[in-house]
Amino acid sequence: MTTQHPRLTVRPLQAEEWNTWYDSLLVAFGGTEEPPEERSLWRELTEVERSLAACEGERIVGSASALSFRVVVPGGAVLPAAGVTMVGVLPTHRRRGALTALMRRQLDDVHAAGEPLAVLTASEPPIYGRFGYGQGTRKVTVSMTRGRVRVHTPEQQGELVLRLADPAAELARCEELYARLATRRPGTLVRQPGWEKLPVLDAPGSRGGFSPLQSVVAEDPNTGELLGYARYAVKSDWNERGAAGVVRVRVVQAEQPWVYARLWEFLLDLDLTERVEAHNLPADDPLLHLVSDVRHLAPRLVDAMFVRLVDLPRALEARGWAQPVDAVLEVTDAFCPWNAGRWRLTAAPGKPASCVPTDDPADLALDVRELGSAYLGGTALSALAAAGLVRELRPGALESVSAAFRSGLEPWLPHGF
């Protein structure tokens, strides 16, 4: 089946077209060639059967793909989600409806496949709001001057030793730790086979003057158990004061706070370095509370993953709730009209939720975009209401419904896609 649009056709991609299709995507993103290691991995991870090509005649002028993800939602459940990626339109064909046609076909396909959610990271966030995507997770970037902050180490609960290790050699053990931590935080991707390669992708052509990827593991000296790990790269530099290297931290993970703190102590004390930076921490990362002066982290909050409810009742019934709620939501959804209407949401902590159509008067009115923003528990409906994006129709309803949506930990996307 193909989707028709004036002068354009959206159709499934054929496997033998992947290189041409991907080349058009690179042109849409400025034309910079990717290192072969990156291109090879993206070819491996692409689900060709879920990829779409926008064509003018036989020529591919636009692209979009979906990845079969599993995303953690509040309460610890893991839901199927379409990871929307590789979306681009050639500069000669923008503002001619190609993107809308791609999004129309893709969301119809996602709905038909029974996936309740679609998620994406946006090169230009304003584009996707009109298709019902709301900002569901945020991340913090930090940049610290070595010697200006100290890390408070919580009471040590055992012994550990730090050991430099080959990131690839330790990948399996680190993935086991990642999997244990994944279901604790909403927004986290439960990695499918093959995706474990992305966090250690280290193409020389993309290092930007930094060293090859390095890794330090924290282990119990008696049992050899992996307690935590960090991956990072170092860029050597010098100025009139001496060494001025930069440490770029890719990830730090540990189950116990004292191990997490010890890994950051290590990263903040590497010789011949002046600055430590990290570009993807959860908005409530423990580091913000472990350092002696948070100002010297220069934290900056930025958008990360956008969430789109494709099957509204199923998505709401699958997640956990922070407190009891019984409310009628009047939802608008211009792009996926099957979600539009009044829905009675009934839920309580630890109990199955219900979300069914109703003719009862609405308590809150909002667009599906705002529902996507609040879905993972990181954005309060009350904050959206303060911005005029959610309307309270029954006095008192906003506070209780907003509190029910919140999650204990801020949602976080550990890596892009």
PDB file of N, CA, C and O in Angstrom, residues 154-159 256-258:
ATOM      1  N   PRO A 154      29.227   9.205  50.128  1.00  0.00           N
ATOM      2  CA  PRO A 154      28.397   8.613  51.181  1.00  0.00           C
ATOM      3  C   PRO A 154      29.159   7.503  51.908  1.00  0.00           C
ATOM      4  O   PRO A 154      30.185   7.009  51.430  1.00  0.00           O
ATOM      5  N   GLU A 155      28.641   7.111  53.047  1.00  0.00           N
ATOM      6  CA  GLU A 155      29.303   6.076  53.846  1.00  0.00           C
ATOM      7  C   GLU A 155      29.535   4.820  53.012  1.00  0.00           C
ATOM      8  O   GLU A 155      28.626   4.292  52.381  1.00  0.00           O
ATOM      9  N   GLN A 156      30.779   4.371  53.017  1.00  0.00           N
ATOM     10  CA  GLN A 156      31.153   3.215  52.212  1.00  0.00           C
ATOM     11  C   GLN A 156      30.544   1.945  52.794  1.00  0.00           C
ATOM     12  O   GLN A 156      30.635   1.686  53.993  1.00  0.00           O
ATOM     13  N   GLN A 157      29.924   1.163  51.924  1.00  0.00           N
ATOM     14  CA  GLN A 157      29.222  -0.045  52.353  1.00  0.00           C
ATOM     15  C   GLN A 157      30.013  -1.318  52.066  1.00  0.00           C
ATOM     16  O   GLN A 157      29.501  -2.419  52.230  1.00  0.00           O
ATOM     17  N   GLY A 158      31.232  -1.192  51.631  1.00  0.00           N
ATOM     18  CA  GLY A 158      32.048  -2.358  51.314  1.00  0.00           C
ATOM     19  C   GLY A 158      33.380  -1.906  50.754  1.00  0.00           C
ATOM     20  O   GLY A 158      33.775  -0.752  50.898  1.00  0.00           O
ATOM     21  N   GLU A 159      34.057  -2.802  50.092  1.00  0.00           N
ATOM     22  CA  GLU A 159      35.339  -2.484  49.483  1.00  0.00           C
ATOM     23  C   GLU A 159      35.184  -2.401  47.974  1.00  0.00           C
ATOM     24  O   GLU A 159      34.319  -3.056  47.394  1.00  0.00           O
ATOM     25  N   GLN A 256      24.950   1.548  43.850  1.00  0.00           N
ATOM     26  CA  GLN A 256      25.073   2.099  45.197  1.00  0.00           C
ATOM     27  C   GLN A 256      25.648   3.513  45.141  1.00  0.00           C
ATOM     28  O   GLN A 256      26.617   3.781  44.425  1.00  0.00           O
ATOM     29  N   PRO A 257      25.092   4.438  45.938  1.00  0.00           N
ATOM     30  CA  PRO A 257      25.545   5.834  45.884  1.00  0.00           C
ATOM     31  C   PRO A 257      27.035   6.013  46.141  1.00  0.00           C
ATOM     32  O   PRO A 257      27.677   6.841  45.491  1.00  0.00           O
ATOM     33  N   TRP A 258      27.619   5.235  47.055  1.00  0.00           N
ATOM     34  CA  TRP A 258      29.024   5.448  47.376  1.00  0.00           C
ATOM     35  C   TRP A 258      29.931   5.017  46.222  1.00  0.00           C
ATOM     36  O   TRP A 258      30.993   5.610  46.006  1.00  0.00           O
TER      37      TRP A 258
END
